[in-house]
Short mmCIF file of C-alpha atoms in Angstrom, two decimals:
data_model
loop_
_atom_site.label_atom_id
_atom_site.label_comp_id
_atom_site.label_asym_id
_atom_site.label_seq_id
_atom_site.Cartn_x
_atom_site.Cartn_y
_atom_site.Cartn_z
CA MET A 1 21.76 1.70 57.85
CA VAL A 2 23.40 0.92 54.50
CA MET A 3 21.68 -1.22 51.89
CA ALA A 4 23.76 -4.33 52.65
CA GLU A 5 22.73 -4.18 56.29
CA LYS A 6 19.09 -3.77 55.34
CA ASP A 7 19.36 -6.76 53.03
CA ALA A 8 20.83 -8.88 55.85
CA LYS A 9 18.01 -7.81 58.17
CA LEU A 10 15.46 -8.65 55.47
CA ARG A 11 16.83 -12.18 55.26
CA ARG A 12 16.69 -12.66 59.03
CA ILE A 13 13.04 -11.55 59.04
CA LEU A 14 12.25 -13.96 56.22
CA ARG A 15 13.88 -16.87 58.12
CA GLY A 16 11.91 -16.02 61.28
CA GLU A 17 15.08 -15.02 63.13
CA GLU A 18 13.80 -11.49 63.62
CA ARG A 19 10.33 -9.94 63.66
CA TRP A 20 8.89 -6.95 61.85
CA GLY A 21 5.23 -6.47 62.71
CA ASP A 22 2.58 -9.12 62.39
CA GLY A 23 1.88 -11.91 59.97
CA SER A 24 3.97 -14.68 58.48
CA PRO A 25 7.72 -14.22 58.00
CA SER A 26 7.02 -13.61 54.32
CA ASP A 27 4.47 -10.88 55.13
CA GLN A 28 6.86 -9.30 57.62
CA ALA A 29 9.70 -9.33 55.07
CA THR A 30 7.46 -7.68 52.51
CA SER A 31 6.41 -5.00 54.99
CA TYR A 32 10.02 -4.36 55.91
CA PHE A 33 11.08 -4.04 52.27
CA LEU A 34 8.28 -1.58 51.52
CA SER A 35 8.93 0.46 54.64
CA GLU A 36 12.72 0.55 54.77
CA MET A 37 14.13 -0.33 51.35
CA LEU A 38 11.62 0.54 48.59
CA ASP A 39 12.27 4.29 48.33
CA GLU A 40 16.01 3.81 48.07
CA VAL A 41 15.66 1.04 45.46
CA VAL A 42 13.25 3.12 43.36
CA THR A 43 15.46 6.23 43.54
CA ARG A 44 18.52 4.24 42.45
CA ILE A 45 16.75 2.53 39.55
CA ARG A 46 15.05 5.69 38.29
CA ARG A 47 18.38 7.51 38.38
CA GLN A 48 19.89 4.78 36.19
CA ARG A 49 16.90 4.58 33.83
CA PRO A 50 15.84 8.11 32.78
CA GLU A 51 13.24 6.67 30.38
CA LEU A 52 11.16 5.74 33.45
CA THR A 53 10.32 9.41 33.90
CA THR A 54 8.17 9.40 30.75
CA PRO A 55 4.51 9.81 31.81
CA VAL A 56 2.32 6.70 31.51
CA ASP A 57 -1.47 6.82 31.65
CA LEU A 58 -2.14 3.20 32.58
CA LEU A 59 -0.07 0.38 34.08
CA ILE A 60 -1.55 -3.12 33.80
CA SER A 61 0.20 -5.53 36.15
CA MET A 62 -0.07 -9.30 36.51
CA SER A 63 -0.03 -10.20 40.21
CA GLY A 64 0.55 -13.50 41.95
CA PHE A 65 0.91 -14.31 45.65
CA SER A 66 3.63 -11.70 46.08
CA PRO A 67 2.49 -8.08 45.71
CA LEU A 68 6.05 -6.76 45.51
CA THR A 69 6.50 -6.87 41.74
CA THR A 70 3.34 -4.86 41.12
CA ILE A 71 4.17 -2.33 43.84
CA LEU A 72 7.71 -1.90 42.55
CA ALA A 73 6.50 -1.58 38.93
CA TYR A 74 4.02 1.07 40.08
CA GLU A 75 6.65 3.05 41.98
CA LEU A 76 9.08 2.93 39.07
CA ILE A 77 6.55 3.92 36.40
CA ARG A 78 4.15 6.03 38.50
CA PRO A 79 1.16 5.74 36.13
CA THR A 80 -1.99 7.80 36.39
CA LYS A 81 -4.06 4.60 36.67
CA LEU A 82 -3.28 1.05 37.76
CA LEU A 83 -5.04 -2.19 36.79
CA VAL A 84 -4.08 -5.34 38.69
CA ILE A 85 -5.00 -8.66 37.08
CA TYR A 86 -4.82 -11.60 39.48
CA SER A 87 -6.04 -15.13 40.00
CA ALA A 88 -8.75 -15.75 42.61
CA ARG A 89 -6.34 -17.35 45.09
CA ALA A 90 -4.10 -14.25 45.05
CA ASP A 91 -6.75 -11.82 46.28
CA ALA A 92 -4.75 -11.04 49.44
CA SER A 93 -2.10 -9.45 47.25
CA VAL A 94 -4.69 -7.06 45.81
CA ASP A 95 -5.47 -5.74 49.33
CA PHE A 96 -1.78 -5.30 50.02
CA ILE A 97 -1.24 -3.47 46.72
CA GLY A 98 -4.27 -1.27 47.27
CA ASN A 99 -3.13 -0.27 50.75
CA HIS A 100 0.16 0.89 49.28
CA VAL A 101 -0.83 2.64 46.06
CA VAL A 102 -4.05 4.38 47.12
CA GLY A 103 -3.77 7.65 49.01
CA GLY A 104 -0.66 9.28 50.38
CA GLY A 105 -0.13 11.31 47.25
CA ARG A 106 -0.39 8.29 45.00
CA LEU A 107 -3.63 7.07 43.36
CA ARG A 108 -7.24 7.96 43.97
CA HIS A 109 -9.51 5.00 44.72
CA GLN A 110 -11.24 5.30 41.34
CA ASN A 111 -7.90 5.00 39.54
CA PHE A 112 -6.97 1.71 41.22
CA MET A 113 -8.68 -1.16 39.42
CA HIS A 114 -8.41 -4.91 39.78
CA ARG A 115 -9.81 -7.85 37.84
CA SER A 116 -9.84 -11.51 38.80
CA VAL A 117 -9.23 -13.98 35.95
CA GLN A 118 -9.02 -17.71 35.52
CA PRO A 119 -5.26 -18.30 35.04
CA THR A 120 -5.83 -21.04 32.45
CA ASP A 121 -8.07 -18.80 30.32
CA PRO A 122 -5.85 -16.51 28.22
CA GLN A 123 -8.88 -14.76 26.77
CA GLY A 124 -9.82 -13.60 30.27
CA VAL A 125 -6.64 -11.52 30.48
CA TYR A 126 -7.24 -10.09 27.02
CA ARG A 127 -10.87 -9.18 27.79
CA ALA A 128 -9.92 -7.51 31.08
CA VAL A 129 -7.19 -5.43 29.43
CA LYS A 130 -9.34 -4.46 26.46
CA ASP A 131 -12.27 -3.49 28.68
CA VAL A 132 -10.18 -1.17 30.86
CA LEU A 133 -8.47 0.35 27.81
CA ALA A 134 -11.88 1.16 26.36
CA ARG A 135 -12.90 2.86 29.59
CA SER A 136 -9.63 4.73 30.12
CA GLY A 137 -9.67 7.78 27.91
CA ALA A 138 -6.55 9.78 27.07
CA PRO A 139 -6.20 13.52 26.58
CA ARG A 140 -7.54 14.61 23.21
CA GLU A 141 -4.18 15.68 21.86
CA ARG A 142 -2.50 12.28 22.17
CA LYS A 143 -2.96 8.53 22.26
CA LEU A 144 -3.42 6.68 25.58
CA SER A 145 -0.05 5.39 26.84
CA ALA A 146 -0.25 2.00 28.52
CA ILE A 147 2.25 -0.64 29.65
CA ILE A 148 1.63 -4.25 30.67
CA ASP A 149 3.83 -5.57 33.48
CA ILE A 150 4.23 -9.32 32.99
CA THR A 151 6.57 -10.00 35.95
CA GLY A 152 4.07 -11.44 38.42
CA GLY A 153 1.25 -13.94 38.21
CA LYS A 154 1.28 -17.40 36.73
CA LYS A 155 3.28 -18.01 33.58
CA VAL A 156 0.17 -18.57 31.49
CA MET A 157 -1.14 -15.18 32.64
CA SER A 158 2.11 -13.48 31.65
CA ALA A 159 2.03 -15.21 28.28
CA ALA A 160 -1.57 -14.11 27.73
CA ALA A 161 -0.67 -10.57 28.78
CA ALA A 162 2.21 -10.49 26.30
CA LEU A 163 -0.15 -11.63 23.54
CA ALA A 164 -2.65 -8.95 24.58
CA ALA A 165 0.12 -6.35 24.39
CA TRP A 166 0.97 -7.56 20.91
CA GLN A 167 -2.64 -7.45 19.76
CA LEU A 168 -3.46 -4.09 21.39
CA ASN A 169 -0.15 -2.40 20.54
CA LEU A 170 0.96 -1.83 24.15
CA GLY A 171 4.41 -1.70 25.69
CA LEU A 172 5.75 -4.44 27.96
CA CYS A 173 7.55 -4.27 31.28
CA ASN A 174 9.38 -7.05 33.11
CA LEU A 175 11.38 -6.78 36.35
CA ASP A 176 14.45 -8.89 35.77
CA GLY A 177 17.33 -9.66 38.11
CA GLU A 178 19.26 -12.37 39.91
CA TYR A 179 16.98 -15.11 41.23
CA ASP A 180 17.34 -15.83 44.94
CA PRO A 181 16.24 -19.38 45.89
CA GLU A 182 15.74 -18.36 49.50
CA PHE A 183 13.21 -15.68 48.56
CA ARG A 184 12.04 -17.69 45.54
CA ARG A 185 12.06 -14.46 43.55
CA VAL A 186 14.47 -11.78 42.40
CA VAL A 187 16.63 -10.49 45.22
CA PRO A 188 14.82 -7.44 46.65
CA GLY A 189 16.62 -4.33 45.50
CA ASP A 190 18.29 -6.13 42.58
CA GLU A 191 15.32 -5.66 40.24
CA ARG A 192 16.16 -4.33 36.79
CA PRO A 193 13.17 -3.12 34.78
CA LEU A 194 13.12 -4.14 31.15
CA LEU A 195 10.89 -1.85 29.16
CA LEU A 196 10.09 -3.51 25.87
CA ALA A 197 8.38 -1.88 22.97
CA ASN A 198 5.41 -3.79 21.67
CA PRO A 199 6.64 -6.76 19.58
CA THR A 200 4.88 -5.14 16.65
CA ALA A 201 7.04 -2.06 17.15
CA LEU A 202 10.17 -4.18 17.34
CA PHE A 203 9.56 -6.37 14.30
CA GLY A 204 6.35 -5.14 12.69
CA GLU A 205 5.76 -8.27 10.60
CA GLN A 206 1.97 -8.20 10.97
CA GLU A 207 1.81 -4.49 10.18
CA MET A 208 4.25 -4.96 7.29
CA ALA A 209 1.94 -7.67 5.93
CA ALA A 210 -1.09 -5.37 6.27
CA ALA A 211 0.75 -2.56 4.50
CA LEU A 212 1.77 -4.96 1.76
CA ASP A 213 -1.88 -5.99 1.27
CA ALA A 214 -2.79 -2.33 0.74
CA PHE A 215 0.16 -1.95 -1.60
CA ARG A 216 -0.82 -4.99 -3.66
CA SER A 217 -4.39 -3.73 -3.98
CA GLY A 218 -3.13 -0.52 -5.56
CA ALA A 219 -3.99 1.64 -2.52
CA PHE A 220 -0.62 3.37 -2.66
CA ASP A 221 -1.72 6.35 -0.55
CA SER A 222 -2.81 4.05 2.26
CA ALA A 223 0.30 1.88 1.90
CA HIS A 224 2.53 4.96 1.99
CA ALA A 225 0.87 6.12 5.23
CA GLN A 226 1.24 2.69 6.83
CA TYR A 227 4.88 2.34 5.82
CA THR A 228 5.59 5.86 7.08
CA GLU A 229 4.22 4.91 10.50
CA LEU A 230 6.23 1.68 10.51
CA CYS A 231 9.41 3.61 9.72
CA GLU A 232 8.97 5.39 13.04
CA GLN A 233 8.03 2.28 15.04
CA ILE A 234 10.02 -0.78 14.14
CA LEU A 235 13.57 -1.56 15.13
CA GLU A 236 14.84 -2.27 11.61
CA PRO A 237 12.87 -0.02 9.23
CA THR A 238 14.97 -0.57 6.10
CA ARG A 239 12.32 -2.53 4.20
CA ALA A 240 9.57 -0.19 5.37
CA ARG A 241 11.56 2.78 4.05
CA PHE A 242 12.06 1.04 0.73
CA MET A 243 8.37 0.21 0.39
CA ARG A 244 7.40 3.73 1.46
CA ALA A 245 9.53 5.12 -1.36
CA VAL A 246 8.13 2.63 -3.88
CA SER A 247 4.57 3.44 -2.79
CA ALA A 248 5.19 7.13 -3.48
CA LEU A 249 6.75 6.27 -6.84
CA TYR A 250 3.86 4.05 -7.92
CA ARG A 251 1.34 6.65 -6.77
CA ALA A 252 3.01 9.30 -8.95
CA TRP A 253 3.28 6.81 -11.81
CA CYS A 254 -0.41 5.88 -11.62
CA ASP A 255 -1.37 9.55 -11.46
CA LEU A 256 0.90 10.26 -14.46
CA ASN A 257 2.40 12.96 -12.28
CA LEU A 258 5.55 13.18 -14.37
CA SER A 259 6.87 16.26 -12.56
CA SER A 260 7.09 14.26 -9.30
CA LEU A 261 8.98 11.36 -10.85
CA PRO A 262 12.55 12.72 -10.48
CA GLU A 263 12.22 13.14 -6.70
CA CYS A 264 10.50 9.75 -6.35
CA ILE A 265 13.18 8.07 -8.45
CA ARG A 266 15.95 9.48 -6.25
CA ALA A 267 14.14 8.34 -3.10
CA VAL A 268 13.63 4.78 -4.37
CA ASP A 269 17.20 4.59 -5.64
CA ALA A 270 18.58 5.54 -2.22
CA ALA A 271 16.17 3.28 -0.30
CA GLN A 272 16.93 0.36 -2.59
CA ARG A 273 20.67 0.66 -2.01
CA ALA A 274 20.07 0.70 1.76
CA ALA A 275 17.79 -2.35 1.60
CA GLU A 276 19.86 -4.31 -0.90
CA ARG A 277 20.59 -7.21 1.47
CA GLU A 278 16.92 -7.63 2.36
CA LEU A 279 15.58 -7.72 -1.21
CA THR A 280 15.52 -10.62 -3.63
CA GLN A 281 17.37 -10.30 -6.89
CA GLN A 282 14.04 -10.31 -8.72
CA THR A 283 12.70 -7.34 -6.77
CA SER A 284 15.95 -5.41 -7.10
CA ARG A 285 16.15 -6.12 -10.83
CA THR A 286 12.52 -5.14 -11.47
CA VAL A 287 12.73 -1.88 -9.53
CA ALA A 288 16.04 -0.95 -11.16
CA GLU A 289 14.53 -1.47 -14.61
CA GLN A 290 11.45 0.53 -13.66
CA LEU A 291 13.64 3.43 -12.55
CA ASP A 292 15.59 3.33 -15.83
CA PHE A 293 12.33 3.36 -17.76
CA LEU A 294 10.74 6.15 -15.74
CA ARG A 295 13.78 8.35 -16.26
CA THR A 296 12.79 8.50 -19.94
CA LEU A 297 9.48 10.04 -18.83
CA ALA A 298 10.92 12.37 -16.19
CA THR A 299 12.13 14.91 -18.73
CA ASP A 300 10.82 18.12 -20.26
CA GLU A 301 9.94 16.14 -23.39
CA PRO A 302 9.07 12.54 -22.46
CA ASP A 303 9.93 9.90 -25.02
CA PRO A 304 6.67 9.34 -27.01
CA ALA A 305 7.20 5.58 -27.42
CA ALA A 306 7.98 5.17 -23.73
CA LEU A 307 4.83 7.10 -22.83
CA LEU A 308 2.76 4.59 -24.81
CA VAL A 309 4.44 1.75 -22.95
CA CYS A 310 3.59 3.60 -19.74
CA PHE A 311 -0.11 3.73 -20.68
CA TYR A 312 -0.15 0.02 -21.47
CA VAL A 313 1.68 -1.02 -18.28
CA LEU A 314 -0.68 1.08 -16.16
CA GLY A 315 -3.66 -0.40 -18.01
CA LYS A 316 -2.46 -3.90 -17.11
CA HIS A 317 -1.98 -2.83 -13.50
CA TYR A 318 -5.52 -1.46 -13.21
CA ARG A 319 -6.94 -4.52 -14.93
CA ARG A 320 -5.10 -6.79 -12.51
CA ILE A 321 -6.64 -5.06 -9.48
CA GLY A 322 -10.13 -5.07 -11.03
CA ARG A 323 -10.32 -1.39 -12.05
CA HIS A 324 -11.55 -2.14 -15.56
CA ASP A 325 -12.84 1.36 -16.34
CA PHE A 326 -9.40 2.81 -15.71
CA ALA A 327 -7.77 -0.05 -17.61
CA ALA A 328 -10.02 0.56 -20.63
CA LEU A 329 -9.17 4.26 -20.63
CA LEU A 330 -5.43 3.55 -20.58
CA PHE A 331 -5.61 0.87 -23.28
CA TYR A 332 -7.62 3.33 -25.37
CA ARG A 333 -4.89 5.93 -24.85
CA THR A 334 -2.30 3.36 -25.95
CA ILE A 335 -4.16 2.62 -29.19
CA GLU A 336 -4.88 6.28 -29.84
CA GLY A 337 -1.26 7.21 -29.18
CA CYS A 338 0.10 4.58 -31.56
CA LEU A 339 -2.15 5.74 -34.38
CA GLY A 340 -1.77 9.47 -33.78
CA ARG A 341 1.99 9.32 -33.32
CA ARG A 342 2.33 7.29 -36.51
CA LEU A 343 0.59 10.08 -38.41
CA GLU A 344 2.83 12.70 -36.85
CA LEU A 345 6.10 10.79 -37.23
CA ALA A 346 5.38 9.70 -40.81
CA HIS A 347 4.59 13.30 -41.79
CA PRO A 348 7.02 15.66 -40.02
CA GLY A 349 5.35 18.80 -38.72
CA PHE A 350 1.88 17.30 -38.69
CA THR A 351 0.05 17.32 -35.33
CA CYS A 352 -3.22 15.65 -34.40
CA LYS A 353 -4.25 18.55 -32.15
CA ASN A 354 -3.88 21.18 -34.87
CA PRO A 355 -3.60 19.28 -38.15
CA ASP A 356 -2.28 20.89 -41.32
CA TYR A 357 -3.56 18.47 -43.96
CA ARG A 358 -1.28 19.95 -46.61
CA LEU A 359 1.49 17.96 -44.91
CA LEU A 360 -0.35 14.74 -45.85
CA GLY A 361 -0.63 15.58 -49.55
CA ASP A 362 -3.07 17.44 -51.76
CA PRO A 363 -5.83 18.62 -49.34
CA VAL A 364 -8.59 17.86 -51.83
CA ALA A 365 -7.28 14.35 -52.43
CA VAL A 366 -6.81 13.79 -48.70
CA ALA A 367 -10.38 14.94 -47.99
CA GLY A 368 -11.77 12.74 -50.74
CA GLY A 369 -9.86 9.69 -49.58
CA TYR A 370 -10.98 10.29 -45.98
CA GLU A 371 -14.65 10.63 -47.00
CA LYS A 372 -14.46 7.40 -49.03
CA ALA A 373 -12.78 5.57 -46.13
CA LEU A 374 -15.62 6.67 -43.83
CA ARG A 375 -18.19 5.22 -46.24
CA ASP A 376 -16.23 1.98 -46.68
CA THR A 377 -15.77 1.40 -42.97
CA GLY A 378 -19.26 2.35 -41.80
CA GLY A 379 -18.28 5.65 -40.26
CA ARG A 380 -20.39 8.76 -40.00
CA ALA A 381 -20.18 10.78 -43.24
CA SER A 382 -18.35 14.10 -43.02
CA VAL A 383 -17.72 16.81 -45.58
CA GLU A 384 -14.81 18.22 -43.60
CA LEU A 385 -11.59 16.81 -42.28
CA PRO A 386 -11.46 16.73 -38.44
CA SER A 387 -9.94 19.72 -36.66
CA ASN A 388 -8.75 17.55 -33.76
CA ILE A 389 -7.96 13.95 -34.61
CA SER A 390 -9.33 11.18 -32.34
CA LEU A 391 -8.50 7.47 -32.29
CA ILE A 392 -10.95 6.40 -35.00
CA GLN A 393 -10.20 9.45 -37.13
CA ALA A 394 -6.49 8.66 -36.98
CA ALA A 395 -7.13 5.04 -37.96
CA THR A 396 -9.41 6.15 -40.82
CA LEU A 397 -6.85 8.66 -42.09
CA LEU A 398 -4.06 6.07 -42.05
CA TYR A 399 -6.35 3.62 -43.87
CA SER A 400 -7.25 6.24 -46.47
CA LEU A 401 -3.56 7.04 -47.04
CA ASN A 402 -2.69 3.34 -47.50
CA ASP A 403 -0.08 3.80 -44.75
CA ASP A 404 2.23 0.82 -44.26
CA PHE A 405 1.50 0.88 -40.53
CA THR A 406 -2.07 -0.26 -41.14
CA VAL A 407 -0.81 -3.47 -42.76
CA GLY A 408 1.33 -4.50 -39.80
CA ALA A 409 -1.38 -3.40 -37.39
CA GLY A 410 -4.09 -5.34 -39.24
CA LEU A 411 -6.09 -2.20 -39.94
CA ASN A 412 -5.97 -2.32 -43.74
CA THR A 413 -9.51 -3.58 -44.32
CA PRO A 414 -12.92 -1.96 -43.79
CA ALA A 415 -13.90 -4.73 -41.34
CA ALA A 416 -10.81 -4.09 -39.22
CA ILE A 417 -11.57 -0.37 -38.94
CA ALA A 418 -15.21 -1.15 -38.11
CA ASN A 419 -14.07 -3.56 -35.39
CA LEU A 420 -11.76 -0.91 -33.97
CA ARG A 421 -14.67 1.54 -33.93
CA GLU A 422 -16.66 -0.98 -31.88
CA LEU A 423 -13.79 -1.30 -29.40
CA ALA A 424 -13.50 2.48 -29.12
CA GLU A 425 -17.17 2.65 -28.16
CA ILE A 426 -16.42 0.56 -25.07
CA ARG A 427 -14.33 3.41 -23.74
CA ASN A 428 -16.59 6.17 -25.09
CA ASN A 429 -19.64 4.70 -23.34
CA SER A 430 -17.84 4.15 -20.03
CA ILE A 431 -18.44 6.20 -16.91
CA LEU A 432 -14.97 7.73 -17.18
CA ALA A 433 -15.58 9.01 -20.71
CA HIS A 434 -18.89 10.08 -22.21
CA GLY A 435 -21.34 7.47 -20.96
CA TYR A 436 -22.62 5.70 -17.88
CA ARG A 437 -21.70 2.07 -18.49
CA THR A 438 -19.29 -0.02 -16.49
CA VAL A 439 -16.51 -1.71 -18.43
CA THR A 440 -16.58 -5.48 -18.00
CA PRO A 441 -13.48 -7.67 -17.56
CA ASP A 442 -14.08 -9.14 -21.03
CA GLN A 443 -14.25 -5.69 -22.61
CA SER A 444 -11.08 -4.47 -20.93
CA GLU A 445 -9.34 -7.65 -22.09
CA ARG A 446 -10.40 -7.02 -25.71
CA LEU A 447 -8.97 -3.51 -25.53
CA ARG A 448 -5.79 -4.85 -23.94
CA VAL A 449 -5.20 -7.37 -26.71
CA ARG A 450 -5.61 -4.72 -29.40
CA ALA A 451 -3.43 -2.25 -27.50
CA LYS A 452 -0.68 -4.84 -27.12
CA HIS A 453 -0.68 -5.62 -30.83
CA LEU A 454 -0.58 -2.00 -31.97
CA LEU A 455 2.09 -1.13 -29.40
CA SER A 456 4.26 -4.00 -30.67
CA VAL A 457 4.01 -2.73 -34.23
CA PHE A 458 4.69 0.86 -33.20
CA TRP A 459 7.63 -0.15 -30.99
CA ARG A 460 9.31 -2.04 -33.83
CA LEU A 461 9.32 1.20 -35.82
CA TYR A 462 10.08 3.76 -33.13
CA GLY A 463 11.17 1.96 -29.98
CA THR A 464 14.59 0.83 -28.76
CA GLY A 465 14.55 -2.41 -30.70
CA SER A 466 13.88 -4.55 -27.64
CA ASP A 467 10.90 -6.87 -27.23
CA VAL A 468 8.22 -4.50 -25.97
CA ARG A 469 6.01 -7.29 -24.66
CA ALA A 470 8.87 -8.60 -22.52
CA LEU A 471 9.60 -5.03 -21.43
CA CYS A 472 6.01 -4.53 -20.28
CA ASP A 473 6.13 -7.78 -18.34
CA ARG A 474 9.34 -6.69 -16.61
CA LEU A 475 7.80 -3.32 -15.72
CA ARG A 476 4.92 -4.95 -13.85
CA PHE A 477 4.54 -3.49 -10.36
CA ILE A 478 6.26 -5.53 -7.66
CA ASP A 479 4.02 -7.37 -5.19
CA SER A 480 6.64 -8.35 -2.63
CA ASP A 481 8.54 -6.32 -0.03
CA ARG A 482 11.54 -8.62 -0.19
#
């Protein structure tokens, strides 16, 4: 008998014009469909939908008065376990489903589960699904695969099941097809399974927001991992790819991993071009300027002035996320770099790591001036010039040489040098330097203010001529993924 003839017979049974076993016409029609039509329908649909052959550990099906949707979903998906969620008045359907799916090469009794819920209580559906998921272990080498079938049951149950799928990161299944008013359901045999990825996997807005929170907190490793996962899950991963690339760039930037910058820059550049339509002009402009700036560091000999800007920008970033010890260290490096580089640039050939004091003038005069400056500014007396010049030693040397830089920097008085020495002790006593104290927000702010002032003076002499304060503001890390 061809399918059209079987369909005609099914309709006659449903109308009571022909009998098929016992029970109401509806029960007889259901029995006939399962006995004479189901295998052919399943074979045809599975042939058309090869994705249905992917193994599934657990099928969770909403069931109403008709057991057909659950039975058909089971036959199409053939899960290892089945959970039927039903309202109390639909318990007859559970018996019908159980008689079909248990035994006969299908499920063992222990793998057929059913839970009764109050249809108007959406939390009941969620609790039932979550409980069975917790009890249903998956093989060690992979994650449990589960699908929620929302075809049957009351609408509120299906809505609650869809929300549970969203929350628990499960796939969705719905048997669609042409509605037949005589059957008051989809025409038997015309069912078309719609397998939907979890809404999170399709759009990923909640996960994108969580990844952005990690990104904003400065947890770039965690953000990179989350964006990497989203790139594999969501339907339109363009923004996730962009943020993944930016996370890797910021991680390398924060680590001062200059050797990794070229590859990171190329990745962000490509991802930004792909995501151009999804980004605001502000984000695009900021990232483009950051890439231009970082290219000056991604060389064999990074630009010294740009490196000082880098320290200051990173210090502001760490201060903004509450990492004041790191911020203090970077502001200290900014101040130290401005002073040390001034010595080196004003006296060609001179280096702070291996100083040749003959390049500063008569060594005896230089030593005498340095010793006097130490006494004037309250420093520790020394009979020798330093062999490796630190922040305070550089400031004291510049002061003793009456260097013009000290005037612009406000370091041309004993009190100013003494104040700088006090600021330097904040860093020296911190847990990241030589002490065990925690840097307070107020202390990191004092170091920031001094670093900003010295960097401005240094930049006017050796920078590009632009406003370095405005440059640092423009280089601030983005906090939006659009």
